[in-house]
Amino acid sequence: MPALASARMARPGLRFSLDEAAIPPFGPRRGTLVLERPSGHTITLQTPALLTGTSRGVVPHLSRDHTRANAAIGLLHVPFESFLENLPPVPTLQSGPNPLHRYLGFDPDHHILSLSLRDADDLREMPPNGNQHVAAYCLRGVRKVAPADWTKYVQSCTPDIVVALSDTPHTSPPYSQKRLTKSIERSAAWLTTLLAATPTPTHPAPAVLVHLAGSASHPARAAFSASLTQKLSPLETAAVGGLSNLDAGVFGYTIDLKPLRVTNDDETTSLIQTSLKSLSPTKPRLVHGTNGPHDVLRLVQDVGVDILEARWAINAGSCGVALDFMFPVPESVAEGQPKMELGHNLYHEQHRLDFVRLADKFRAASEPEDSASKVCPCIACSPVQPSQRIVHGSDPSEAADAYSQNGRQETEYNPPLTRAYLHHLLHTHEMSAHALLVSHNLAVVDAFMAGVRSVLDNEGRDGFAAQVRRFEAAYSEDGAVVDEARVMWAEVDRARGKGRLAREKEKLSDQDSVAVET
């Protein structure tokens, strides 16, 4: 086999393995994703795992320090289109090892970065793609990105994982057979372009994920999967470095749920299964666009998804909801009782004097161990007392020197922040409220995924199915708490947000007019 193919298939230190040698094509499964850096440092993620989405390379509402301190954030996804307002894009101008990590402020020893051109959650209608370009959206409007340009951007940024370009229609469905055929052919051709890129010591080939194309058509999805496993001609084999088929150069598969659900929500699971049926069951499966924990459990149970993005947890924090659920459902929850909400709307007036921690299902690190089963490690529930005094400038006092030199060795936790405090921050339009909530929500989802893995390890597939039924019976899926919070957020934003002074001036003017008339 040519050296190029060997280098691509070996891939710098990224491996995925399943715990069971013989597994069915669909159904819940346990695995391990391992990335070994050239420095020798290893990042290990147990699957099913959480994928954290970003906006312009930033986890919404979280600072770099918050991101580094949050143990739930290990695998992140970066849509590249938001950097296209400048040409060449600024991230491609960085030099040295791990340029994308350094530019965005992520730690290469703790964070694995995935890169795609488009944001999977962006469903706005776009100009159609062409044979030689994909339409992407940035701050300055639509940009056309050629497959060769995308390959150059990837080589310059050197992410750990990259999603190959895919011709996903972003116009109103339904789509004609001719349009679906074009989508399949273009996606396969663009994957070939990416796989044909020559890796170098300074720009190693990232692990390639392929988006399973075919829209909401079962025949189209099956045809695209068949094109991945079809034996290549000698000329095509030479172009991709000796690979026998395109699937041999692919690390795993990715599915964007939102475009599927726009066209056919009822058949989402069967459409994904159609795509995966003829592909390798040992490669990782990644999903964008889940709707909530119920959706995550169904995808793990019915499809066997390994990595799932949970943008809904970040969106809940953006509108003032503190998530509060657990998997498996605690035994103390009786069957037949009214369904519980997935969280608490902290905008609601009932939390004005609610001096308790954010979640009932978790305890704070500073609280006694018998108060709840698990600790929520987020910065809101378990704030850490600094081990050393933070000295700004010079402080020559002996007390300061002694404090700095004899810092506490053990981690000391402060009492948890309360719902009443977060309620106050939200109603004063204080942005730190959303940082605290997003950090908390990601910690809850991370604990949820850990519970999924624990049940699979200890109770097997049958036990997992039973626990999924208990979860569906215990928690509401209608999203009413988030909808309510979103309405209250809009009211506070109007009262406290941008344009407030102009609106108040207009209101006072109207009141003066009424007073004069009377």
Short mmCIF file of C-alpha atoms in Angstrom, two decimals:
data_model
loop_
_atom_site.label_atom_id
_atom_site.label_comp_id
_atom_site.label_asym_id
_atom_site.label_seq_id
_atom_site.Cartn_x
_atom_site.Cartn_y
_atom_site.Cartn_z
CA MET A 1 0.00 0.00 0.00
CA PRO A 2 1.38 3.48 -0.82
CA ALA A 3 2.83 5.49 2.05
CA LEU A 4 0.17 8.19 1.69
CA ALA A 5 -2.68 5.74 2.30
CA SER A 6 -0.87 4.27 5.29
CA ALA A 7 -0.34 7.72 6.78
CA ARG A 8 -3.99 8.64 6.35
CA MET A 9 -5.35 5.39 7.73
CA ALA A 10 -2.97 5.46 10.69
CA ARG A 11 -4.04 9.04 11.46
CA PRO A 12 -2.05 10.82 14.22
CA GLY A 13 -3.16 9.02 17.35
CA LEU A 14 -6.98 9.10 16.99
CA ARG A 15 -8.65 5.74 17.62
CA PHE A 16 -12.17 4.53 18.26
CA SER A 17 -13.04 1.11 19.62
CA LEU A 18 -16.21 -0.63 20.77
CA ASP A 19 -16.34 -2.62 23.98
CA GLU A 20 -17.99 -5.59 22.24
CA ALA A 21 -16.38 -7.43 19.35
CA ALA A 22 -19.68 -8.68 17.89
CA ILE A 23 -22.42 -6.06 17.94
CA PRO A 24 -25.70 -5.64 16.05
CA PRO A 25 -25.77 -2.85 13.44
CA PHE A 26 -28.23 -0.86 15.56
CA GLY A 27 -28.83 -0.57 19.28
CA PRO A 28 -27.08 0.94 22.29
CA ARG A 29 -23.33 0.43 22.48
CA ARG A 30 -20.31 1.42 24.53
CA GLY A 31 -17.03 2.60 23.10
CA THR A 32 -13.89 4.63 23.67
CA LEU A 33 -12.45 7.53 21.67
CA VAL A 34 -8.72 8.06 22.27
CA LEU A 35 -6.51 10.86 20.92
CA GLU A 36 -2.78 10.65 21.56
CA ARG A 37 -0.91 13.89 20.95
CA PRO A 38 2.66 13.89 19.55
CA SER A 39 3.74 15.09 22.99
CA GLY A 40 2.53 11.77 24.42
CA HIS A 41 -0.48 13.25 26.23
CA THR A 42 -3.65 11.19 25.78
CA ILE A 43 -7.29 12.35 25.78
CA THR A 44 -9.81 9.58 26.42
CA LEU A 45 -13.56 9.94 26.02
CA GLN A 46 -16.03 7.20 26.90
CA THR A 47 -19.01 6.93 24.56
CA PRO A 48 -21.90 7.66 24.31
CA ALA A 49 -20.40 11.11 24.83
CA LEU A 50 -21.37 14.78 24.72
CA LEU A 51 -20.31 17.06 21.87
CA THR A 52 -20.32 20.77 22.76
CA GLY A 53 -21.19 23.18 19.97
CA THR A 54 -19.61 26.60 19.57
CA SER A 55 -20.43 29.92 17.91
CA ARG A 56 -17.43 31.55 16.21
CA GLY A 57 -15.29 29.10 18.14
CA VAL A 58 -16.72 30.07 21.54
CA VAL A 59 -19.04 28.06 23.76
CA PRO A 60 -21.93 30.55 24.10
CA HIS A 61 -21.75 32.62 27.32
CA LEU A 62 -18.58 30.89 28.60
CA SER A 63 -15.18 32.52 28.90
CA ARG A 64 -12.00 30.60 28.12
CA ASP A 65 -11.45 30.02 31.84
CA HIS A 66 -14.99 28.67 32.24
CA THR A 67 -14.46 26.32 29.31
CA ARG A 68 -11.15 25.01 30.61
CA ALA A 69 -12.59 24.49 34.10
CA ASN A 70 -15.68 22.59 32.91
CA ALA A 71 -14.98 18.85 32.92
CA ALA A 72 -18.06 18.27 30.72
CA ILE A 73 -16.34 19.98 27.78
CA GLY A 74 -13.91 17.59 26.12
CA LEU A 75 -15.08 17.34 22.51
CA LEU A 76 -16.05 20.57 20.73
CA HIS A 77 -17.42 21.37 17.29
CA VAL A 78 -16.49 24.54 15.38
CA PRO A 79 -18.48 25.70 12.30
CA PHE A 80 -15.93 27.46 10.09
CA GLU A 81 -18.33 29.58 8.02
CA SER A 82 -18.43 32.36 10.63
CA PHE A 83 -14.75 33.13 9.92
CA LEU A 84 -15.24 33.64 6.18
CA GLU A 85 -15.85 37.40 6.33
CA ASN A 86 -12.08 37.84 5.93
CA LEU A 87 -10.08 36.25 3.11
CA PRO A 88 -7.96 34.43 3.90
CA PRO A 89 -9.84 33.47 7.09
CA VAL A 90 -7.96 34.54 10.21
CA PRO A 91 -7.70 31.02 11.73
CA THR A 92 -5.71 29.90 8.66
CA LEU A 93 -3.03 32.52 9.33
CA GLN A 94 -1.85 30.95 12.58
CA SER A 95 1.42 29.04 12.70
CA GLY A 96 2.97 26.36 14.87
CA PRO A 97 1.39 23.18 16.26
CA ASN A 98 -2.35 23.04 16.95
CA PRO A 99 -3.07 26.44 15.37
CA LEU A 100 -6.87 26.20 15.72
CA HIS A 101 -6.59 25.30 19.41
CA ARG A 102 -4.26 28.22 20.10
CA TYR A 103 -6.30 30.72 18.11
CA LEU A 104 -9.56 29.80 19.85
CA GLY A 105 -8.00 29.34 23.29
CA PHE A 106 -8.60 25.61 23.76
CA ASP A 107 -6.16 23.31 25.51
CA PRO A 108 -4.74 20.64 23.17
CA ASP A 109 -4.15 18.37 26.17
CA HIS A 110 -7.83 18.40 27.16
CA HIS A 111 -9.90 19.37 24.13
CA ILE A 112 -10.58 17.56 20.85
CA LEU A 113 -11.74 19.90 18.06
CA SER A 114 -14.07 18.98 15.22
CA LEU A 115 -14.40 21.33 12.24
CA SER A 116 -17.13 21.66 9.60
CA LEU A 117 -17.85 24.35 7.05
CA ARG A 118 -21.52 24.92 7.88
CA ASP A 119 -23.41 25.17 11.15
CA ALA A 120 -25.71 22.14 11.32
CA ASP A 121 -28.31 24.18 13.26
CA ASP A 122 -28.59 26.90 10.60
CA LEU A 123 -31.69 26.17 8.54
CA ARG A 124 -32.05 29.51 6.80
CA GLU A 125 -32.72 29.28 3.08
CA MET A 126 -29.49 29.61 1.10
CA PRO A 127 -28.54 29.98 -2.57
CA PRO A 128 -28.09 26.55 -4.15
CA ASN A 129 -24.69 24.87 -4.14
CA GLY A 130 -22.87 24.36 -7.43
CA ASN A 131 -20.70 21.60 -8.81
CA GLN A 132 -17.61 23.42 -7.59
CA HIS A 133 -18.76 25.31 -4.52
CA VAL A 134 -20.79 25.19 -1.30
CA ALA A 135 -22.75 28.23 -0.16
CA ALA A 136 -21.81 29.25 3.39
CA TYR A 137 -23.09 32.12 5.54
CA CYS A 138 -20.93 34.62 7.42
CA LEU A 139 -21.31 38.12 8.86
CA ARG A 140 -20.96 39.66 5.41
CA GLY A 141 -23.46 37.41 3.70
CA VAL A 142 -23.08 34.31 1.58
CA ARG A 143 -19.65 33.05 0.54
CA LYS A 144 -18.88 30.39 -2.07
CA VAL A 145 -16.33 27.85 -0.85
CA ALA A 146 -14.70 25.51 -3.36
CA PRO A 147 -13.65 21.99 -2.30
CA ALA A 148 -10.00 22.88 -2.96
CA ASP A 149 -10.30 25.96 -0.72
CA TRP A 150 -11.88 23.88 2.04
CA THR A 151 -8.97 21.45 1.84
CA LYS A 152 -6.50 24.34 2.19
CA TYR A 153 -8.37 25.73 5.19
CA VAL A 154 -8.35 22.32 6.86
CA GLN A 155 -4.63 21.84 6.23
CA SER A 156 -3.88 25.27 7.69
CA CYS A 157 -6.05 24.84 10.80
CA THR A 158 -5.17 21.15 11.44
CA PRO A 159 -8.24 20.25 13.52
CA ASP A 160 -8.41 16.81 15.09
CA ILE A 161 -11.57 15.91 13.15
CA VAL A 162 -12.98 17.43 9.98
CA VAL A 163 -16.35 16.97 8.28
CA ALA A 164 -16.11 16.62 4.51
CA LEU A 165 -18.19 18.99 2.39
CA SER A 166 -21.69 17.77 1.65
CA ASP A 167 -24.29 19.03 -0.80
CA THR A 168 -27.19 19.46 1.61
CA PRO A 169 -30.09 21.35 -0.03
CA HIS A 170 -31.07 24.48 1.86
CA THR A 171 -34.10 25.36 -0.20
CA SER A 172 -37.71 24.46 0.48
CA PRO A 173 -38.51 20.73 0.07
CA PRO A 174 -39.55 18.49 -1.62
CA TYR A 175 -36.49 17.78 -3.78
CA SER A 176 -36.58 16.21 -7.23
CA GLN A 177 -34.77 12.99 -8.07
CA LYS A 178 -32.37 15.00 -10.22
CA ARG A 179 -31.51 17.27 -7.25
CA LEU A 180 -30.93 14.27 -4.96
CA THR A 181 -28.71 12.61 -7.57
CA LYS A 182 -26.63 15.77 -7.80
CA SER A 183 -26.38 15.89 -4.02
CA ILE A 184 -25.03 12.33 -3.86
CA GLU A 185 -22.54 12.78 -6.70
CA ARG A 186 -21.22 16.11 -5.42
CA SER A 187 -20.83 14.86 -1.84
CA ALA A 188 -18.83 11.84 -3.02
CA ALA A 189 -16.66 14.00 -5.29
CA TRP A 190 -15.94 16.52 -2.55
CA LEU A 191 -15.03 13.72 -0.14
CA THR A 192 -12.57 12.46 -2.77
CA THR A 193 -10.97 15.92 -2.96
CA LEU A 194 -10.43 15.99 0.80
CA LEU A 195 -9.04 12.45 0.93
CA ALA A 196 -6.65 13.22 -1.95
CA ALA A 197 -4.90 15.99 0.02
CA THR A 198 -1.27 15.18 0.81
CA PRO A 199 -0.50 15.26 4.56
CA THR A 200 2.79 16.73 5.78
CA PRO A 201 4.59 16.60 9.15
CA THR A 202 3.42 20.14 9.92
CA HIS A 203 -0.09 19.60 8.49
CA PRO A 204 -1.13 16.02 9.32
CA ALA A 205 -4.33 14.66 7.84
CA PRO A 206 -7.22 14.98 10.30
CA ALA A 207 -9.74 12.23 10.88
CA VAL A 208 -12.46 12.63 8.26
CA LEU A 209 -16.16 12.35 9.03
CA VAL A 210 -18.55 12.04 6.14
CA HIS A 211 -22.04 13.47 6.27
CA LEU A 212 -24.57 10.82 5.25
CA ALA A 213 -26.27 12.47 2.29
CA GLY A 214 -29.59 11.67 0.64
CA SER A 215 -32.01 14.00 2.42
CA ALA A 216 -35.32 12.32 3.35
CA SER A 217 -35.22 9.74 0.56
CA HIS A 218 -34.49 6.14 1.52
CA PRO A 219 -33.23 5.19 -1.98
CA ALA A 220 -30.98 8.26 -2.13
CA ARG A 221 -29.47 7.57 1.28
CA ALA A 222 -28.85 3.93 0.40
CA ALA A 223 -27.26 4.98 -2.91
CA PHE A 224 -24.85 7.38 -1.18
CA SER A 225 -23.77 4.74 1.34
CA ALA A 226 -23.22 2.31 -1.54
CA SER A 227 -21.01 4.88 -3.29
CA LEU A 228 -18.77 4.97 -0.22
CA THR A 229 -18.15 1.22 -0.22
CA GLN A 230 -17.97 0.79 -4.01
CA LYS A 231 -14.58 -0.37 -5.25
CA LEU A 232 -12.63 2.45 -6.90
CA SER A 233 -11.06 2.28 -10.33
CA PRO A 234 -7.24 2.17 -10.54
CA LEU A 235 -7.18 5.86 -11.50
CA GLU A 236 -9.43 6.81 -8.58
CA THR A 237 -7.41 4.64 -6.21
CA ALA A 238 -4.24 6.44 -7.22
CA ALA A 239 -5.92 9.83 -6.68
CA VAL A 240 -6.79 9.03 -3.04
CA GLY A 241 -3.47 7.47 -2.14
CA GLY A 242 -4.22 3.80 -2.67
CA LEU A 243 -7.53 3.49 -0.83
CA SER A 244 -9.69 0.65 -2.13
CA ASN A 245 -12.88 2.67 -1.57
CA LEU A 246 -13.87 6.01 -0.07
CA ASP A 247 -15.09 4.44 3.15
CA ALA A 248 -11.56 3.16 3.84
CA GLY A 249 -10.41 6.76 4.30
CA VAL A 250 -13.33 7.77 6.50
CA PHE A 251 -12.98 7.78 10.29
CA GLY A 252 -16.72 7.94 11.04
CA TYR A 253 -20.15 9.19 10.03
CA THR A 254 -22.13 12.29 10.94
CA ILE A 255 -25.85 13.01 10.69
CA ASP A 256 -27.53 16.44 10.81
CA LEU A 257 -31.01 15.92 12.21
CA LYS A 258 -32.58 19.32 11.62
CA PRO A 259 -32.62 19.21 7.79
CA LEU A 260 -34.07 15.70 8.02
CA ARG A 261 -36.81 16.75 10.40
CA VAL A 262 -37.83 19.69 8.25
CA THR A 263 -38.79 17.26 5.50
CA ASN A 264 -39.85 14.11 7.38
CA ASP A 265 -39.69 14.06 11.17
CA ASP A 266 -41.57 10.77 11.59
CA GLU A 267 -39.02 8.70 9.66
CA THR A 268 -35.82 10.17 11.06
CA THR A 269 -34.69 6.95 12.75
CA SER A 270 -35.43 4.73 9.75
CA LEU A 271 -33.67 7.16 7.39
CA ILE A 272 -30.51 7.07 9.54
CA GLN A 273 -30.68 3.29 9.69
CA THR A 274 -30.96 3.13 5.90
CA SER A 275 -27.73 5.11 5.60
CA LEU A 276 -25.84 3.04 8.16
CA LYS A 277 -27.09 -0.40 7.11
CA SER A 278 -24.33 -1.06 4.55
CA LEU A 279 -21.54 0.83 6.35
CA SER A 280 -19.03 -0.34 8.94
CA PRO A 281 -20.63 -0.74 12.40
CA THR A 282 -17.26 -0.24 14.13
CA LYS A 283 -16.83 3.42 13.17
CA PRO A 284 -18.09 6.26 15.38
CA ARG A 285 -21.49 7.81 14.68
CA LEU A 286 -21.96 11.50 15.46
CA VAL A 287 -25.26 13.40 15.50
CA HIS A 288 -26.03 17.13 15.44
CA GLY A 289 -29.39 18.70 16.24
CA THR A 290 -30.87 16.61 19.06
CA ASN A 291 -34.00 18.07 20.69
CA GLY A 292 -33.53 17.00 24.31
CA PRO A 293 -32.67 14.09 26.59
CA HIS A 294 -35.60 11.97 25.36
CA ASP A 295 -34.33 12.37 21.81
CA VAL A 296 -30.78 11.44 22.91
CA LEU A 297 -31.99 8.25 24.58
CA ARG A 298 -33.97 7.18 21.50
CA LEU A 299 -30.99 7.77 19.20
CA VAL A 300 -28.71 5.76 21.48
CA GLN A 301 -31.26 2.96 21.79
CA ASP A 302 -32.57 2.72 18.22
CA VAL A 303 -29.54 3.78 16.16
CA GLY A 304 -26.48 3.25 18.31
CA VAL A 305 -25.18 6.82 18.16
CA ASP A 306 -21.83 7.36 19.90
CA ILE A 307 -21.43 11.16 20.06
CA LEU A 308 -24.32 13.60 20.39
CA GLU A 309 -24.43 17.38 20.30
CA ALA A 310 -26.69 18.98 22.92
CA ARG A 311 -27.20 22.56 21.76
CA TRP A 312 -30.56 22.47 23.54
CA ALA A 313 -28.76 22.56 26.91
CA ILE A 314 -26.94 25.77 25.94
CA ASN A 315 -30.15 27.27 24.53
CA ALA A 316 -31.94 26.49 27.80
CA GLY A 317 -29.26 28.41 29.72
CA SER A 318 -29.59 31.29 27.27
CA CYS A 319 -33.25 31.75 28.18
CA GLY A 320 -32.90 31.26 31.94
CA VAL A 321 -33.61 27.55 32.53
CA ALA A 322 -31.55 25.50 34.98
CA LEU A 323 -31.76 21.84 33.92
CA ASP A 324 -32.60 19.32 36.63
CA PHE A 325 -32.95 15.69 35.52
CA MET A 326 -31.09 12.45 36.01
CA PHE A 327 -30.64 9.12 34.23
CA PRO A 328 -31.46 6.57 35.44
CA VAL A 329 -34.46 8.00 37.24
CA PRO A 330 -33.89 7.75 41.03
CA GLU A 331 -35.74 4.94 42.76
CA SER A 332 -37.37 7.53 45.04
CA VAL A 333 -39.47 8.74 42.09
CA ALA A 334 -42.73 6.81 42.30
CA GLU A 335 -44.41 5.48 39.18
CA GLY A 336 -47.66 7.10 38.14
CA GLN A 337 -46.92 10.53 39.57
CA PRO A 338 -47.28 13.64 37.35
CA LYS A 339 -44.43 14.11 34.93
CA MET A 340 -41.62 16.38 36.10
CA GLU A 341 -40.22 19.26 34.08
CA LEU A 342 -36.65 18.95 32.83
CA GLY A 343 -35.62 22.13 34.62
CA HIS A 344 -36.58 25.31 36.42
CA ASN A 345 -37.51 28.62 34.80
CA LEU A 346 -35.53 31.01 36.99
CA TYR A 347 -37.25 34.05 35.49
CA HIS A 348 -40.44 32.97 37.25
CA GLU A 349 -41.55 34.98 40.28
CA GLN A 350 -41.70 31.84 42.45
CA HIS A 351 -37.88 31.83 42.60
CA ARG A 352 -37.57 35.40 43.88
CA LEU A 353 -37.04 34.14 47.45
CA ASP A 354 -36.04 30.57 46.59
CA PHE A 355 -32.76 30.20 48.49
CA VAL A 356 -31.88 26.66 47.39
CA ARG A 357 -29.37 25.24 44.90
CA LEU A 358 -30.20 25.14 41.19
CA ALA A 359 -30.98 21.41 40.94
CA ASP A 360 -32.94 19.11 43.24
CA LYS A 361 -31.44 15.95 41.75
CA PHE A 362 -27.84 16.93 42.54
CA ARG A 363 -26.10 18.18 45.63
CA ALA A 364 -23.43 20.85 45.96
CA ALA A 365 -19.88 19.81 46.80
CA SER A 366 -20.09 21.76 50.08
CA GLU A 367 -23.23 19.90 51.24
CA PRO A 368 -23.36 16.65 53.25
CA GLU A 369 -23.12 13.47 51.23
CA ASP A 370 -26.52 12.15 52.32
CA SER A 371 -28.48 15.04 50.83
CA ALA A 372 -28.34 13.73 47.22
CA SER A 373 -26.59 11.01 45.29
CA LYS A 374 -24.36 12.99 42.90
CA VAL A 375 -22.42 16.24 43.05
CA CYS A 376 -22.98 18.88 40.38
CA PRO A 377 -19.44 20.17 39.75
CA CYS A 378 -20.46 23.33 37.91
CA ILE A 379 -19.30 26.81 38.93
CA ALA A 380 -22.79 27.64 40.24
CA CYS A 381 -23.42 24.57 42.41
CA SER A 382 -19.84 23.92 43.54
CA PRO A 383 -17.93 27.21 43.38
CA VAL A 384 -14.30 26.73 44.36
CA GLN A 385 -12.51 28.90 46.89
CA PRO A 386 -9.19 30.00 45.29
CA SER A 387 -6.27 28.08 46.82
CA GLN A 388 -4.10 31.19 46.69
CA ARG A 389 -4.69 34.88 46.92
CA ILE A 390 -4.84 36.56 43.52
CA VAL A 391 -2.37 39.44 43.69
CA HIS A 392 -2.83 42.28 41.20
CA GLY A 393 0.32 44.40 40.96
CA SER A 394 2.69 44.54 43.92
CA ASP A 395 1.56 43.74 47.43
CA PRO A 396 4.54 43.80 49.80
CA SER A 397 2.63 43.05 52.97
CA GLU A 398 3.85 40.09 54.96
CA ALA A 399 0.31 38.75 55.24
CA ALA A 400 -0.04 38.65 51.47
CA ASP A 401 3.30 36.89 51.03
CA ALA A 402 2.43 34.31 53.67
CA TYR A 403 -0.97 33.71 52.11
CA SER A 404 0.52 33.22 48.65
CA GLN A 405 3.34 30.94 49.76
CA ASN A 406 1.18 28.77 52.02
CA GLY A 407 -1.85 28.29 49.84
CA ARG A 408 -4.37 25.62 50.78
CA GLN A 409 -3.56 22.20 49.34
CA GLU A 410 -7.11 20.84 49.52
CA THR A 411 -9.92 22.13 47.32
CA GLU A 412 -12.30 24.26 49.37
CA TYR A 413 -15.85 24.76 48.11
CA ASN A 414 -18.11 27.71 48.79
CA PRO A 415 -21.87 27.28 49.33
CA PRO A 416 -23.89 26.90 46.12
CA LEU A 417 -25.42 29.90 44.40
CA THR A 418 -29.17 29.96 44.85
CA ARG A 419 -32.11 30.20 42.50
CA ALA A 420 -33.04 33.53 44.08
CA TYR A 421 -29.61 34.92 43.21
CA LEU A 422 -29.84 33.71 39.60
CA HIS A 423 -33.40 35.11 39.44
CA HIS A 424 -32.00 38.50 40.48
CA LEU A 425 -29.18 38.33 37.91
CA LEU A 426 -31.59 37.43 35.12
CA HIS A 427 -34.00 40.24 35.91
CA THR A 428 -31.17 42.78 36.07
CA HIS A 429 -29.99 41.58 32.63
CA GLU A 430 -26.65 40.50 34.08
CA MET A 431 -24.78 38.35 31.55
CA SER A 432 -23.03 36.28 34.23
CA ALA A 433 -26.40 34.59 34.87
CA HIS A 434 -26.23 32.85 31.49
CA ALA A 435 -22.60 31.82 32.03
CA LEU A 436 -23.57 30.15 35.31
CA LEU A 437 -26.61 28.46 33.75
CA VAL A 438 -24.78 27.15 30.67
CA SER A 439 -22.00 25.76 32.85
CA HIS A 440 -24.60 24.07 35.06
CA ASN A 441 -26.62 22.69 32.15
CA LEU A 442 -23.58 21.17 30.48
CA ALA A 443 -22.63 19.53 33.78
CA VAL A 444 -26.14 18.05 34.07
CA VAL A 445 -26.00 16.69 30.51
CA ASP A 446 -22.54 15.25 31.16
CA ALA A 447 -23.90 13.46 34.25
CA PHE A 448 -26.82 12.27 32.11
CA MET A 449 -24.42 10.74 29.57
CA ALA A 450 -22.42 9.16 32.39
CA GLY A 451 -25.68 7.60 33.62
CA VAL A 452 -26.35 6.21 30.14
CA ARG A 453 -22.91 4.58 30.10
CA SER A 454 -23.35 3.23 33.62
CA VAL A 455 -26.68 1.58 32.81
CA LEU A 456 -25.25 0.00 29.66
CA ASP A 457 -22.30 -1.33 31.65
CA ASN A 458 -24.29 -2.68 34.59
CA GLU A 459 -27.73 -3.57 33.21
CA GLY A 460 -27.13 -4.32 29.54
CA ARG A 461 -29.40 -3.49 26.62
CA ASP A 462 -32.58 -4.85 28.20
CA GLY A 463 -31.98 -2.91 31.39
CA PHE A 464 -31.23 0.21 29.35
CA ALA A 465 -34.53 -0.12 27.47
CA ALA A 466 -36.39 -0.43 30.79
CA GLN A 467 -34.66 2.66 32.18
CA VAL A 468 -35.51 4.62 29.03
CA ARG A 469 -39.19 3.77 29.55
CA ARG A 470 -38.96 4.94 33.18
CA PHE A 471 -37.34 8.22 32.07
CA GLU A 472 -40.05 8.84 29.46
CA ALA A 473 -42.72 8.19 32.09
CA ALA A 474 -41.06 10.46 34.68
CA TYR A 475 -40.11 13.56 32.65
CA SER A 476 -42.16 15.76 30.35
CA GLU A 477 -40.94 16.14 26.78
CA ASP A 478 -43.15 19.06 25.72
CA GLY A 479 -40.55 21.74 26.51
CA ALA A 480 -43.13 23.94 28.24
CA VAL A 481 -40.63 25.23 30.83
CA VAL A 482 -38.28 26.44 28.07
CA ASP A 483 -41.12 28.03 26.09
CA GLU A 484 -42.30 29.88 29.20
CA ALA A 485 -38.79 31.05 30.00
CA ARG A 486 -38.24 32.27 26.44
CA VAL A 487 -41.32 34.52 26.71
CA MET A 488 -40.13 35.95 30.05
CA TRP A 489 -36.62 36.42 28.68
CA ALA A 490 -38.03 38.50 25.82
CA GLU A 491 -39.96 40.67 28.29
CA VAL A 492 -36.85 41.31 30.41
CA ASP A 493 -34.73 41.91 27.33
CA ARG A 494 -37.19 44.53 26.16
CA ALA A 495 -37.25 46.18 29.58
CA ARG A 496 -33.49 46.03 30.22
CA GLY A 497 -31.76 45.34 26.92
CA LYS A 498 -30.59 47.32 23.91
CA GLY A 499 -32.83 50.27 23.06
CA ARG A 500 -34.26 50.48 26.57
CA LEU A 501 -33.61 54.22 27.00
CA ALA A 502 -35.29 55.07 23.72
CA ARG A 503 -38.34 52.98 24.64
CA GLU A 504 -38.55 54.61 28.09
CA LYS A 505 -38.29 58.05 26.53
CA GLU A 506 -41.09 57.19 24.11
CA LYS A 507 -43.19 55.84 26.98
CA LEU A 508 -42.70 59.02 29.04
CA SER A 509 -43.56 61.14 26.02
CA ASP A 510 -46.81 59.23 25.55
CA GLN A 511 -47.63 59.65 29.25
CA ASP A 512 -47.00 63.42 29.03
CA SER A 513 -49.27 63.63 25.98
CA VAL A 514 -52.06 61.87 27.85
CA ALA A 515 -51.59 64.18 30.87
CA VAL A 516 -51.85 67.31 28.67
CA GLU A 517 -55.02 66.06 26.98
CA THR A 518 -56.70 65.40 30.34
#
